[in-house]
Structure formats: C-alpha cells, structure tokens
Short mmCIF file of C-alpha atoms in Angstrom, two decimals:
data_model
loop_
_atom_site.label_atom_id
_atom_site.label_comp_id
_atom_site.label_asym_id
_atom_site.label_seq_id
_atom_site.Cartn_x
_atom_site.Cartn_y
_atom_site.Cartn_z
CA UNK D 1 4.79 -46.83 106.32
CA UNK D 2 8.15 -45.22 106.47
CA UNK D 3 8.07 -41.63 108.06
CA UNK D 4 9.29 -38.73 106.15
CA UNK D 5 13.10 -38.31 106.55
CA UNK D 6 14.08 -36.83 109.87
CA UNK D 7 17.01 -34.36 110.20
CA UNK D 8 19.16 -34.00 113.21
CA UNK D 9 18.20 -30.33 113.84
CA UNK D 10 14.64 -30.46 112.69
CA UNK D 11 11.94 -29.80 115.31
CA UNK D 12 8.11 -29.62 114.93
CA UNK D 13 6.95 -26.14 113.86
CA UNK D 14 6.35 -23.44 116.55
CA UNK D 15 5.43 -19.95 115.49
CA UNK D 16 7.70 -17.21 116.65
CA UNK D 17 4.67 -15.08 117.46
CA UNK D 18 6.75 -12.11 116.33
CA UNK D 19 4.03 -10.21 114.48
CA UNK D 20 3.48 -9.83 110.76
CA UNK D 21 6.25 -8.25 108.60
CA UNK D 22 4.80 -5.58 106.26
CA UNK D 23 4.71 -6.44 102.60
CA UNK D 24 7.24 -9.19 102.18
CA UNK D 25 8.56 -10.12 98.79
CA UNK D 26 6.90 -13.18 97.56
CA UNK D 27 8.52 -16.11 95.45
CA UNK D 28 6.79 -19.11 94.33
CA UNK D 29 8.92 -21.85 92.62
CA UNK D 30 7.17 -24.55 90.96
CA UNK D 31 8.80 -27.85 89.74
CA UNK D 32 7.06 -29.87 87.03
CA UNK D 33 6.31 -33.54 87.94
CA UNK D 34 8.78 -33.76 90.69
CA UNK D 35 8.23 -36.88 92.89
CA UNK D 36 7.94 -36.78 96.62
CA UNK D 37 11.30 -38.38 97.37
CA UNK D 38 13.32 -36.60 94.62
CA UNK D 39 15.20 -34.10 96.85
CA UNK D 40 17.81 -34.89 99.40
CA UNK D 41 15.79 -33.19 102.13
CA UNK D 42 12.92 -35.53 101.24
CA UNK D 43 14.94 -38.71 101.29
CA UNK D 44 16.44 -39.20 97.87
CA UNK D 45 19.34 -41.53 98.10
CA UNK D 46 21.04 -40.48 94.94
CA UNK D 47 19.88 -37.07 93.67
CA UNK D 48 21.99 -34.17 95.13
CA UNK D 49 20.08 -30.95 95.88
CA UNK D 50 22.21 -28.87 98.13
CA UNK D 51 20.39 -25.56 97.46
CA UNK D 52 16.91 -26.80 98.00
CA UNK D 53 18.26 -28.85 101.01
CA UNK D 54 19.66 -25.54 102.54
CA UNK D 55 16.31 -23.74 101.79
CA UNK D 56 14.46 -26.54 103.75
CA UNK D 57 16.99 -26.26 106.59
CA UNK D 58 16.47 -22.51 106.77
CA UNK D 59 12.75 -22.73 107.13
CA UNK D 60 9.93 -25.30 107.15
CA UNK D 61 9.60 -28.59 105.50
CA UNK D 62 6.02 -29.59 105.03
CA UNK D 63 5.40 -33.42 104.91
CA UNK D 64 1.59 -33.38 104.28
CA UNK D 65 1.43 -30.66 101.50
CA UNK D 66 -0.69 -31.42 98.43
CA UNK D 67 -1.00 -30.05 94.95
CA UNK D 68 -4.37 -28.60 93.77
CA UNK D 69 -4.67 -31.49 91.27
CA UNK D 70 -2.79 -34.54 90.08
CA UNK D 71 -2.56 -32.80 86.79
CA UNK D 72 -0.29 -29.92 85.99
CA UNK D 73 -2.60 -27.26 84.28
CA UNK D 74 -5.47 -27.71 86.90
CA UNK D 75 -2.98 -27.20 89.70
CA UNK D 76 -1.76 -23.97 88.08
CA UNK D 77 -5.38 -22.80 87.76
CA UNK D 78 -5.84 -23.43 91.44
CA UNK D 79 -2.70 -21.48 92.38
CA UNK D 80 -3.38 -18.40 90.29
CA UNK D 81 -7.18 -18.15 91.05
CA UNK D 82 -7.17 -19.70 94.53
CA UNK D 83 -10.08 -21.78 93.58
CA UNK D 84 -10.88 -25.46 92.71
CA UNK D 85 -9.78 -25.86 89.04
CA UNK D 86 -13.27 -27.25 88.19
CA UNK D 87 -14.73 -23.80 88.57
CA UNK D 88 -13.25 -23.08 85.11
CA UNK D 89 -13.92 -24.96 81.98
CA UNK D 90 -10.28 -25.11 81.13
CA UNK D 91 -9.66 -26.64 84.53
CA UNK D 92 -11.65 -29.76 83.36
CA UNK D 93 -9.03 -30.72 80.81
CA UNK D 94 -6.35 -33.12 82.12
CA UNK D 95 -3.90 -31.52 81.10
CA UNK D 96 -4.90 -28.45 79.02
CA UNK D 97 -4.68 -29.14 75.31
CA UNK D 98 -7.52 -27.25 73.63
CA UNK D 99 -6.32 -23.90 72.10
CA UNK D 100 -9.55 -21.91 71.90
CA UNK D 101 -11.25 -18.88 73.40
CA UNK D 102 -12.95 -19.97 76.56
CA UNK D 103 -10.18 -22.32 77.43
CA UNK D 104 -8.04 -20.37 79.86
CA UNK D 105 -8.12 -17.88 82.74
CA UNK D 106 -10.31 -15.02 81.66
CA UNK D 107 -8.75 -11.60 81.79
CA UNK D 108 -11.38 -10.27 84.19
CA UNK D 109 -10.93 -13.13 86.77
CA UNK D 110 -9.20 -11.91 89.96
CA UNK D 111 -5.97 -13.80 90.34
CA UNK D 112 -3.02 -13.86 92.61
CA UNK D 113 -0.82 -11.65 90.48
CA UNK D 114 -3.63 -9.14 89.68
CA UNK D 115 -4.67 -8.84 93.44
CA UNK D 116 -0.96 -8.42 94.30
CA UNK D 117 -0.50 -5.90 91.47
CA UNK D 118 -3.39 -3.88 92.89
CA UNK D 119 -1.87 -4.12 96.41
CA UNK D 120 1.28 -2.40 95.11
CA UNK D 121 3.47 -5.33 94.15
CA UNK D 122 5.67 -5.56 91.13
CA UNK D 123 4.81 -9.02 89.45
CA UNK D 124 6.71 -11.31 87.04
CA UNK D 125 6.54 -14.81 85.68
CA UNK D 126 9.38 -16.79 84.23
CA UNK D 127 8.84 -20.32 82.75
CA UNK D 128 5.86 -22.49 82.06
CA UNK D 129 2.32 -20.85 81.82
CA UNK D 130 0.09 -23.71 80.50
CA UNK D 131 -3.11 -21.69 81.30
CA UNK D 132 -4.28 -20.86 77.85
CA UNK D 133 -2.84 -19.92 74.49
CA UNK D 134 -2.56 -16.69 72.49
CA UNK D 135 -4.35 -14.81 71.05
CA UNK D 136 -6.84 -15.23 74.03
CA UNK D 137 -4.68 -15.88 77.07
CA UNK D 138 -1.28 -15.11 78.59
CA UNK D 139 0.41 -14.26 81.94
CA UNK D 140 0.27 -10.57 81.05
CA UNK D 141 -3.59 -10.77 80.92
CA UNK D 142 -4.07 -11.80 84.54
CA UNK D 143 -1.73 -9.53 86.32
CA UNK D 144 1.94 -10.19 85.53
CA UNK D 145 3.67 -7.24 84.30
CA UNK D 146 6.66 -9.27 83.01
CA UNK D 147 6.72 -12.66 81.39
CA UNK D 148 9.60 -14.60 79.72
CA UNK D 149 8.73 -18.30 79.12
CA UNK D 150 6.56 -20.86 77.23
CA UNK D 151 2.84 -21.08 77.03
CA UNK D 152 2.53 -25.01 76.32
CA UNK D 153 2.66 -27.86 78.76
CA UNK D 154 6.05 -29.20 77.72
CA UNK D 155 9.06 -27.80 75.88
CA UNK D 156 12.29 -28.99 74.31
CA UNK D 157 14.97 -27.64 76.50
CA UNK D 158 17.24 -26.53 73.52
CA UNK D 159 15.00 -25.93 70.59
CA UNK D 160 12.33 -24.26 72.67
CA UNK D 161 9.42 -25.89 70.68
CA UNK D 162 6.11 -26.96 72.30
CA UNK D 163 4.13 -30.11 71.87
CA UNK D 164 2.97 -29.16 68.23
CA UNK D 165 6.61 -28.72 67.20
CA UNK D 166 5.96 -24.98 66.88
CA UNK D 167 8.33 -22.21 68.58
CA UNK D 168 7.03 -21.63 72.06
CA UNK D 169 9.48 -19.11 73.66
CA UNK D 170 7.86 -15.68 74.42
CA UNK D 171 8.98 -12.30 75.80
CA UNK D 172 5.74 -10.94 77.02
CA UNK D 173 3.47 -11.89 74.05
CA UNK D 174 6.11 -11.70 71.46
CA UNK D 175 7.80 -14.86 70.08
CA UNK D 176 11.68 -14.76 70.57
CA UNK D 177 14.65 -17.02 69.56
CA UNK D 178 17.29 -17.65 71.97
CA UNK D 179 20.00 -20.19 72.46
CA UNK D 180 20.56 -21.89 75.68
CA UNK D 181 19.27 -24.51 78.02
CA UNK D 182 15.78 -23.66 79.13
CA UNK D 183 16.22 -24.21 82.82
CA UNK D 184 19.25 -21.82 82.78
CA UNK D 185 17.66 -19.24 80.54
CA UNK D 186 14.49 -18.69 82.85
CA UNK D 187 16.63 -18.76 85.93
CA UNK D 188 19.06 -16.12 84.62
CA UNK D 189 16.11 -13.94 83.68
CA UNK D 190 14.51 -14.26 87.09
CA UNK D 191 17.80 -13.54 88.84
CA UNK D 192 18.29 -10.52 86.58
CA UNK D 193 14.78 -9.16 87.51
CA UNK D 194 15.36 -9.65 91.19
CA UNK D 195 18.62 -7.63 90.84
CA UNK D 196 16.66 -4.61 89.29
CA UNK D 197 16.40 -1.82 91.85
CA UNK D 198 12.73 -1.10 92.89
CA UNK D 199 10.94 0.74 95.65
CA UNK D 200 8.03 -1.71 95.71
CA UNK D 201 7.70 -5.26 97.04
CA UNK D 202 7.71 -8.09 94.36
CA UNK D 203 5.96 -11.29 93.55
CA UNK D 204 8.01 -13.59 91.45
CA UNK D 205 6.45 -16.80 89.94
CA UNK D 206 9.29 -19.00 88.63
CA UNK D 207 7.82 -22.19 86.88
CA UNK D 208 10.35 -24.77 85.63
CA UNK D 209 9.55 -27.43 83.02
CA UNK D 210 12.15 -29.60 84.86
CA UNK D 211 12.18 -32.46 85.51
CA UNK D 212 9.27 -33.05 82.98
CA UNK D 213 10.15 -34.87 79.70
CA UNK D 214 11.96 -34.78 77.17
CA UNK D 215 14.87 -36.28 79.12
CA UNK D 216 17.46 -33.71 78.03
CA UNK D 217 20.29 -32.73 80.31
CA UNK D 218 22.60 -29.69 79.58
CA UNK D 219 24.74 -31.83 77.11
CA UNK D 220 21.87 -33.53 75.20
CA UNK D 221 20.94 -31.13 72.51
CA UNK D 222 21.19 -33.91 69.96
CA UNK D 223 18.48 -36.06 71.74
CA UNK D 224 15.85 -33.55 70.90
CA UNK D 225 16.66 -33.59 67.22
CA UNK D 226 16.53 -37.42 67.30
CA UNK D 227 13.02 -37.24 68.77
CA UNK D 228 11.94 -34.81 66.02
CA UNK D 229 13.27 -37.26 63.40
CA UNK D 230 11.21 -40.00 65.00
CA UNK D 231 8.21 -37.75 64.67
CA UNK D 232 8.91 -36.99 61.07
CA UNK D 233 9.10 -40.78 60.41
CA UNK D 234 5.65 -41.28 62.04
CA UNK D 235 7.07 -43.24 64.84
CA UNK D 236 5.75 -41.04 67.66
CA UNK D 237 2.37 -39.09 67.68
CA UNK D 238 3.89 -35.63 68.63
CA UNK D 239 7.29 -34.02 68.32
CA UNK D 240 8.24 -33.99 72.05
CA UNK D 241 7.06 -37.54 73.13
CA UNK D 242 10.10 -39.20 74.65
CA UNK D 243 9.28 -42.75 75.53
CA UNK D 244 12.34 -44.65 74.26
CA UNK D 245 14.99 -43.06 76.32
CA UNK D 246 15.67 -41.53 79.78
CA UNK D 247 16.90 -43.22 82.97
CA UNK D 248 17.09 -42.71 86.70
CA UNK D 249 20.39 -41.11 86.24
CA UNK D 250 19.24 -38.74 83.46
CA UNK D 251 16.12 -37.77 85.47
CA UNK D 252 18.41 -37.08 88.49
CA UNK D 253 20.48 -34.94 86.25
CA UNK D 254 17.47 -32.69 85.35
CA UNK D 255 16.55 -32.30 89.07
CA UNK D 256 20.14 -31.48 90.04
CA UNK D 257 20.50 -28.89 87.21
CA UNK D 258 17.23 -27.38 88.36
CA UNK D 259 18.59 -27.18 91.93
CA UNK D 260 21.75 -25.63 90.69
CA UNK D 261 19.69 -22.97 88.77
CA UNK D 262 17.60 -22.24 91.88
CA UNK D 263 20.81 -21.64 93.67
CA UNK D 264 21.51 -18.70 91.29
CA UNK D 265 18.11 -17.24 91.99
CA UNK D 266 18.66 -17.59 95.82
CA UNK D 267 22.03 -15.86 95.46
CA UNK D 268 20.43 -13.05 93.50
CA UNK D 269 17.99 -12.54 96.39
CA UNK D 270 20.89 -12.42 98.84
CA UNK D 271 22.83 -9.93 96.66
CA UNK D 272 19.88 -7.73 96.46
CA UNK D 273 19.66 -7.56 100.30
CA UNK D 274 16.18 -9.23 100.18
CA UNK D 275 16.92 -12.52 102.01
CA UNK D 276 15.20 -11.73 105.29
CA UNK D 277 12.03 -10.10 104.04
CA UNK D 278 11.33 -12.67 101.14
CA UNK D 279 8.87 -15.31 101.64
CA UNK D 280 9.86 -18.24 99.34
CA UNK D 281 7.82 -21.42 98.68
CA UNK D 282 8.99 -24.31 96.49
CA UNK D 283 7.03 -27.41 95.54
CA UNK D 284 5.94 -29.44 92.55
CA UNK D 285 2.69 -29.10 90.55
CA UNK D 286 1.68 -32.65 91.09
CA UNK D 287 3.26 -36.16 91.83
CA UNK D 288 6.11 -37.55 89.75
CA UNK D 289 5.87 -39.91 86.88
CA UNK D 290 8.09 -42.47 85.24
CA UNK D 291 11.72 -42.00 86.53
CA UNK D 292 10.52 -40.07 89.62
CA UNK D 293 10.53 -41.52 93.16
CA UNK D 294 7.23 -41.23 94.98
CA UNK D 295 8.06 -43.78 97.69
CA UNK D 296 6.61 -44.53 100.10
CA UNK D 297 3.46 -43.53 98.35
CA UNK D 298 1.56 -45.41 95.59
CA UNK D 299 0.34 -43.79 92.43
CA UNK D 300 1.69 -40.99 90.24
CA UNK D 301 0.90 -37.95 88.23
CA UNK D 302 -2.83 -38.25 87.10
CA UNK D 303 -3.89 -40.39 90.19
CA UNK D 304 -5.56 -39.05 93.40
CA UNK D 305 -3.62 -41.59 95.54
CA UNK D 306 -0.99 -39.91 97.55
CA UNK D 307 1.75 -40.44 94.94
CA UNK D 308 -0.10 -38.33 92.58
CA UNK D 309 -0.94 -35.29 94.86
CA UNK D 310 1.41 -35.25 97.85
CA UNK D 311 4.28 -32.94 96.96
CA UNK D 312 7.65 -31.97 98.47
CA UNK D 313 7.03 -28.46 99.91
CA UNK D 314 9.51 -25.91 101.43
CA UNK D 315 8.95 -22.44 102.97
CA UNK D 316 11.61 -20.06 103.98
CA UNK D 317 10.98 -16.68 105.48
CA UNK D 318 13.77 -15.57 107.79
CA UNK D 319 12.12 -12.48 109.10
CA UNK D 320 9.05 -14.45 110.37
CA UNK D 321 9.88 -18.21 110.62
CA UNK D 322 12.54 -19.93 112.51
CA UNK D 323 14.85 -22.48 110.73
CA UNK D 324 15.14 -26.31 111.06
CA UNK D 325 11.44 -26.95 111.33
CA UNK D 326 9.05 -29.56 110.01
CA UNK D 327 5.27 -29.43 109.82
CA UNK D 328 2.69 -32.30 109.25
CA UNK D 329 -0.39 -30.11 108.99
CA UNK D 330 -2.25 -30.95 105.73
CA UNK D 331 -2.50 -28.06 103.17
CA UNK D 332 -3.20 -27.57 99.56
CA UNK D 333 -2.20 -25.11 96.68
CA UNK D 334 -5.14 -22.82 97.08
CA UNK D 335 -4.07 -22.27 100.87
CA UNK D 336 -0.85 -20.71 99.51
CA UNK D 337 -2.80 -18.32 97.29
CA UNK D 338 -4.75 -17.24 100.38
CA UNK D 339 -1.57 -17.00 102.50
CA UNK D 340 0.34 -14.96 99.96
CA UNK D 341 -2.53 -12.40 99.70
CA UNK D 342 -2.85 -12.31 103.47
CA UNK D 343 1.02 -11.75 103.80
CA UNK D 344 0.73 -8.85 101.40
CA UNK D 345 -2.01 -7.26 103.39
CA UNK D 346 -4.74 -7.79 100.91
CA UNK D 347 -7.42 -10.43 100.18
CA UNK D 348 -9.65 -11.98 97.59
CA UNK D 349 -12.23 -10.10 95.48
CA UNK D 350 -15.53 -10.24 97.28
CA UNK D 351 -17.33 -11.85 94.30
CA UNK D 352 -14.69 -14.63 93.85
CA UNK D 353 -14.17 -16.33 97.24
CA UNK D 354 -11.08 -18.60 97.64
CA UNK D 355 -11.31 -22.29 98.18
CA UNK D 356 -8.06 -22.04 100.20
CA UNK D 357 -7.49 -20.81 103.79
CA UNK D 358 -4.73 -18.45 104.87
CA UNK D 359 -2.16 -20.09 107.09
CA UNK D 360 -0.61 -16.80 108.03
CA UNK D 361 -2.17 -16.58 111.46
CA UNK D 362 -0.82 -20.02 112.15
CA UNK D 363 2.70 -19.20 110.70
CA UNK D 364 3.32 -15.87 112.43
CA UNK D 365 0.66 -15.20 115.08
CA UNK D 366 0.81 -18.40 116.94
CA UNK D 367 -2.95 -19.18 116.10
CA UNK D 368 -4.19 -22.79 116.01
CA UNK D 369 -3.85 -24.43 112.69
CA UNK D 370 -7.00 -23.86 110.66
CA UNK D 371 -8.42 -27.25 110.28
CA UNK D 372 -10.23 -27.55 106.76
CA UNK D 373 -11.17 -30.03 104.29
CA UNK D 374 -8.91 -30.66 101.18
CA UNK D 375 -10.84 -31.45 98.09
CA UNK D 376 -9.83 -32.94 94.74
CA UNK D 377 -11.69 -34.00 91.70
CA UNK D 378 -10.51 -35.30 88.39
CA UNK D 379 -12.60 -36.93 85.75
CA UNK D 380 -12.01 -40.55 87.02
CA UNK D 381 -11.53 -39.98 90.74
CA UNK D 382 -12.45 -37.78 93.74
CA UNK D 383 -10.80 -37.29 97.11
CA UNK D 384 -11.30 -35.36 100.34
CA UNK D 385 -9.00 -35.24 103.23
CA UNK D 386 -10.30 -34.25 106.80
CA UNK D 387 -7.78 -34.59 109.56
CA UNK D 388 -6.15 -37.93 109.53
CA UNK D 389 -8.78 -39.46 107.15
CA UNK D 390 -8.83 -39.48 103.40
CA UNK D 391 -11.97 -40.44 101.36
CA UNK D 392 -11.18 -41.79 97.86
CA UNK D 393 -13.83 -42.23 95.24
CA UNK D 394 -12.43 -44.26 92.32
CA UNK D 395 -14.55 -44.65 89.30
CA UNK D 396 -12.12 -46.91 87.46
CA UNK D 397 -11.89 -50.70 87.27
CA UNK D 398 -10.07 -51.89 90.30
CA UNK D 399 -8.72 -55.04 91.80
CA UNK D 400 -9.32 -55.86 95.43
CA UNK D 401 -5.75 -57.13 95.73
CA UNK D 402 -2.66 -57.01 93.46
CA UNK D 403 -3.32 -59.11 90.29
CA UNK D 404 -6.81 -60.44 91.35
CA UNK D 405 -9.59 -59.93 88.72
CA UNK D 406 -10.53 -56.36 88.15
CA UNK D 407 -14.07 -55.10 88.58
CA UNK D 408 -15.72 -51.88 87.61
CA UNK D 409 -16.08 -48.96 90.08
CA UNK D 410 -17.32 -46.85 91.65
CA UNK D 411 -15.28 -47.58 94.80
CA UNK D 412 -15.51 -45.68 97.92
CA UNK D 413 -12.44 -46.16 100.13
CA UNK D 414 -11.24 -44.61 103.44
CA UNK D 415 -7.76 -44.31 104.67
CA UNK D 416 -5.89 -43.03 107.53
CA UNK D 417 -3.07 -41.37 105.70
CA UNK D 418 -1.20 -40.35 108.73
CA UNK D 419 -0.08 -43.97 109.19
CA UNK D 420 -1.02 -45.47 105.90
CA UNK D 421 0.38 -43.25 103.21
CA UNK D 422 0.44 -46.21 100.85
CA UNK D 423 -3.42 -46.46 101.25
CA UNK D 424 -3.32 -50.15 101.60
CA UNK D 425 -5.77 -50.49 104.43
CA UNK D 426 -9.35 -49.64 103.50
CA UNK D 427 -11.12 -48.53 106.66
CA UNK D 428 -14.59 -47.84 105.11
CA UNK D 429 -16.27 -50.83 106.85
CA UNK D 430 -14.60 -49.99 110.16
CA UNK D 431 -15.74 -46.36 110.20
CA UNK D 432 -18.90 -46.10 108.02
CA UNK D 433 -19.93 -42.88 109.76
CA UNK D 434 -16.78 -41.26 108.75
CA UNK D 435 -17.15 -42.56 105.26
CA UNK D 436 -20.61 -40.99 105.00
CA UNK D 437 -19.58 -37.69 106.42
CA UNK D 438 -16.59 -37.31 104.02
CA UNK D 439 -18.72 -38.49 101.15
CA UNK D 440 -21.35 -35.91 101.88
CA UNK D 441 -18.71 -33.20 102.23
CA UNK D 442 -17.30 -34.21 98.74
CA UNK D 443 -20.61 -34.15 97.23
CA UNK D 444 -21.49 -30.68 98.47
CA UNK D 445 -18.30 -29.17 96.89
CA UNK D 446 -18.74 -31.24 93.69
CA UNK D 447 -22.21 -29.75 93.23
CA UNK D 448 -20.78 -26.19 93.12
CA UNK D 449 -18.31 -27.07 90.14
CA UNK D 450 -18.73 -27.44 86.54
CA UNK D 451 -19.69 -30.91 85.34
CA UNK D 452 -17.46 -32.90 82.97
CA UNK D 453 -18.75 -33.19 79.48
CA UNK D 454 -19.91 -36.67 78.80
CA UNK D 455 -17.28 -37.31 76.05
CA UNK D 456 -14.35 -36.42 78.44
CA UNK D 457 -11.58 -38.71 77.58
CA UNK D 458 -10.87 -39.29 81.35
CA UNK D 459 -14.16 -40.47 82.28
CA UNK D 460 -14.13 -44.23 83.11
CA UNK D 461 -15.02 -46.73 80.35
CA UNK D 462 -15.55 -49.98 82.14
CA UNK D 463 -14.32 -53.19 80.71
CA UNK D 464 -15.64 -56.65 81.16
CA UNK D 465 -16.00 -57.76 84.76
CA UNK D 466 -13.41 -60.06 86.09
CA UNK D 467 -10.66 -59.60 83.51
CA UNK D 468 -7.15 -59.95 84.71
CA UNK D 469 -5.57 -56.95 86.30
CA UNK D 470 -2.13 -55.52 86.36
CA UNK D 471 -0.46 -54.06 89.48
CA UNK D 472 -0.81 -50.42 89.95
CA UNK D 473 2.33 -48.29 89.41
CA UNK D 474 4.25 -47.52 92.53
#
C-alpha cells in the first residue's frame, strides 16, 4: 500500500521529556464524515487546507488514529464518556435517530466535560451534539456550561433545520433563529468565547457538520430550498436527503470552508495569548462517504474496514510537543478522553472506568507507548487491533474476490494493517494462533457490552447463497 504522505521536515515522534505543563487549555475539533485523504497534509491532491496543514506542521500528524466507531453518534458517545459506545443503549443506534427518554447520555453519567468542570475548567460546546434530544438530553446536562449549535445528526447550512425539517439551532436549550452559514456561525461563536477574559483554563469542543451533506457551500442557499421542495413532492423520504447533487468540487469547497473557519478559531487563540499552553486535537468522527477520498483504504463510513474508522488526526501543543513530527502508534477516540483528563490533572470516576488509555506519559514524559487493544463493534461487524494485526469479524454476505458469488457470513479475517491497509491479504490461515487470541480478546470485551436487540436494522439478513456480488465501495 502507499505510505502516508511524507513531508520534508517531518520526523518520527520523540518526546521532549520536558515535564507536564499544568492545566493546559483543551480544544477538540471534530469534523463530520471527513475522509482519510481529504486534507493537504494527508495527501489530498486538490483540496487546499492551509490552516490544518500548518496545525499539523506545528505538532504531530498521527497516521494510525481511529474513531471510536464507524458511525457518527457512537463515536461522540465514546469521546464524551471515554467508554465503548455499546455501554449505553443510545450507542447501539447507527446513527442515533430515536428521540426518547433513555436514548442519550444520562445526566448522572460522568463525562469529559463534567470531570473537567469539576477540575476547575470552563467548558463550552459549539456545533453538532447528536447524543440525545430535548427535553431529556443536551450538552448542558453533561457538563458543558455553554452550548450553541444543533442537536440532530445533520443540518441545513442556511435554514438551520434538522432531519425532520424542524428548526434545530439552540442557544443552550432555547431555540434561536439566526441568519448565516452554519460553519461560519459556530466558528465565530467559538472564537468569541475564546476571546472572553477568564482566570480558569478552558475546554472547548468544536463540532462541525462539515463536510456532511447536504452539499451546500457558502453561495448555495437555494439548494436547500430545492431539497425541501423535493421532499414536499414526495421525491425524497426526509427533508435534508441530498442524493441528486454534490460533486468532488463541491465537497472540496465544504472542506476548504471548514479549514478557513478553523483558521479564525486558531487566530482567536493566538490573539488571546493562549497558543503555547493550548492542547489542540483535530480529527473526524468516522471515515468519509460518497465524495470523500479514503484512499488507500477500502470501505467508508458505517464499515469497520480501515476506510470507515481510520481518520486524519492532528495534535498541536507548543508548550509540550515539538513541531514537524509524525506518529504511527495506533490510538482510538477513548484514548484522547483519558489523555485530556490526565493533562488536566484529573481522572475518571472510580465507578465508571474508561475504555481508553492516557497517552500523556508517552507524549510528555518519554515513557514507552502504552500498547493496548483497540476494539470496535457495530451491528454487522466487529474488529480488534493489537499491534500490527487487525481482526475483522464480518457478519454480512461477502464475496471471496471482487464480483465472485457472495456467500453469507460470519467471516473471520486477519490483516497486517501496517503493510496492508487495503485489507486485501487475509492472514487468518497463516497465523491461526493470532486469530484465536484476537477473537478471544474481542469476545471478552463484547461480553461486557449491551446486546443489540434482535430487530436492530443493522443486523445481517442473509440472502440466498451464491448470488452475484457487487464490488465493495472504495
């Protein structure tokens, strides 16, 4: 497979061993459905992302970073709780759609924002929530003091309506109406919040809906109205579904607009004099879909192959981490929950242990990298990565090669993803002992999670054996 893009000044990560800065500011920026190769610093040949490219050059570019799930809302559960999404009933939906009590993050569940708040941090979220709906759930109920954004999983960039066609822009828990392009609105609010004088460290969660559909750039207000007209005429099943438009160029425009808006947030950090003592992370909530570029990986959002879960990941922390570095150590969303808490000088609640591992000793103390298993489970697949090996359990119909006849699962596959990121060479017969070890490790974790209900729409429904297959999307 092709290696991750190399940059002239980039060197393998080495810790400065300069000690732990006390109570850094923490910023976590999350893109929505961004593909592996959709940033200049991750190899995009056409999308220009100068601000994120500079952020990467000023810190570490991680080439084996993974989302907590291949679906958006489960990844968000894993970030805020630091635990596998399958520990909550809402984490079983792919993605979260049911608006009901019991289907979100409970207010009494310790979370990244609530633990940081208790540790003396100011906390704020701007942008997409997608972890439960009012009147039962909101960011304000899990530790965020400030919230401006949307509750649903997608949003029209101009009319600010959600997937049911209802207004979905909130100030705290109060619906508000504003004009403006959503990417710009939440970025401006984040920059304003950063600029507010304060005597406490802060944690900012900035969640873009970009580059998720609908495919609307800054000049495309009419496109949203056209989609709504199609819905009114019964041509699409819900009022944001956008399957008859978009292009590589339009998708690139959404990414570039997001990069431009992130540049304004980074400038606000600089103006506030917070650049050196602010730990910033940028990544995607899962792999890309449709117009995104996941090359060289196969699969996309909703799939536990590399294209669905390996994400572009950038870290900058000038006070503690040297610039121009690249790291290939495997890590997952929940590790960064643990790392942020550790950097703030606090930790998880004793009754709610994390499923992630703090990377802080490796980052700043020079400790060895904490080798640990990375685990995923969705309704149709499971996966576990240990070192160079990745175990993939696939319950769906599958063809042995290309368009050969497709046969029902369950398939158990083994790949060396350090050299075979396209997951084309199944090593299960060559290393049966490794397959058995990783299967057993996966089963042990799975046994601690909530089961999927038997009527879950994602559970495999096998078709007749031997039917013609179609190629898997790249």
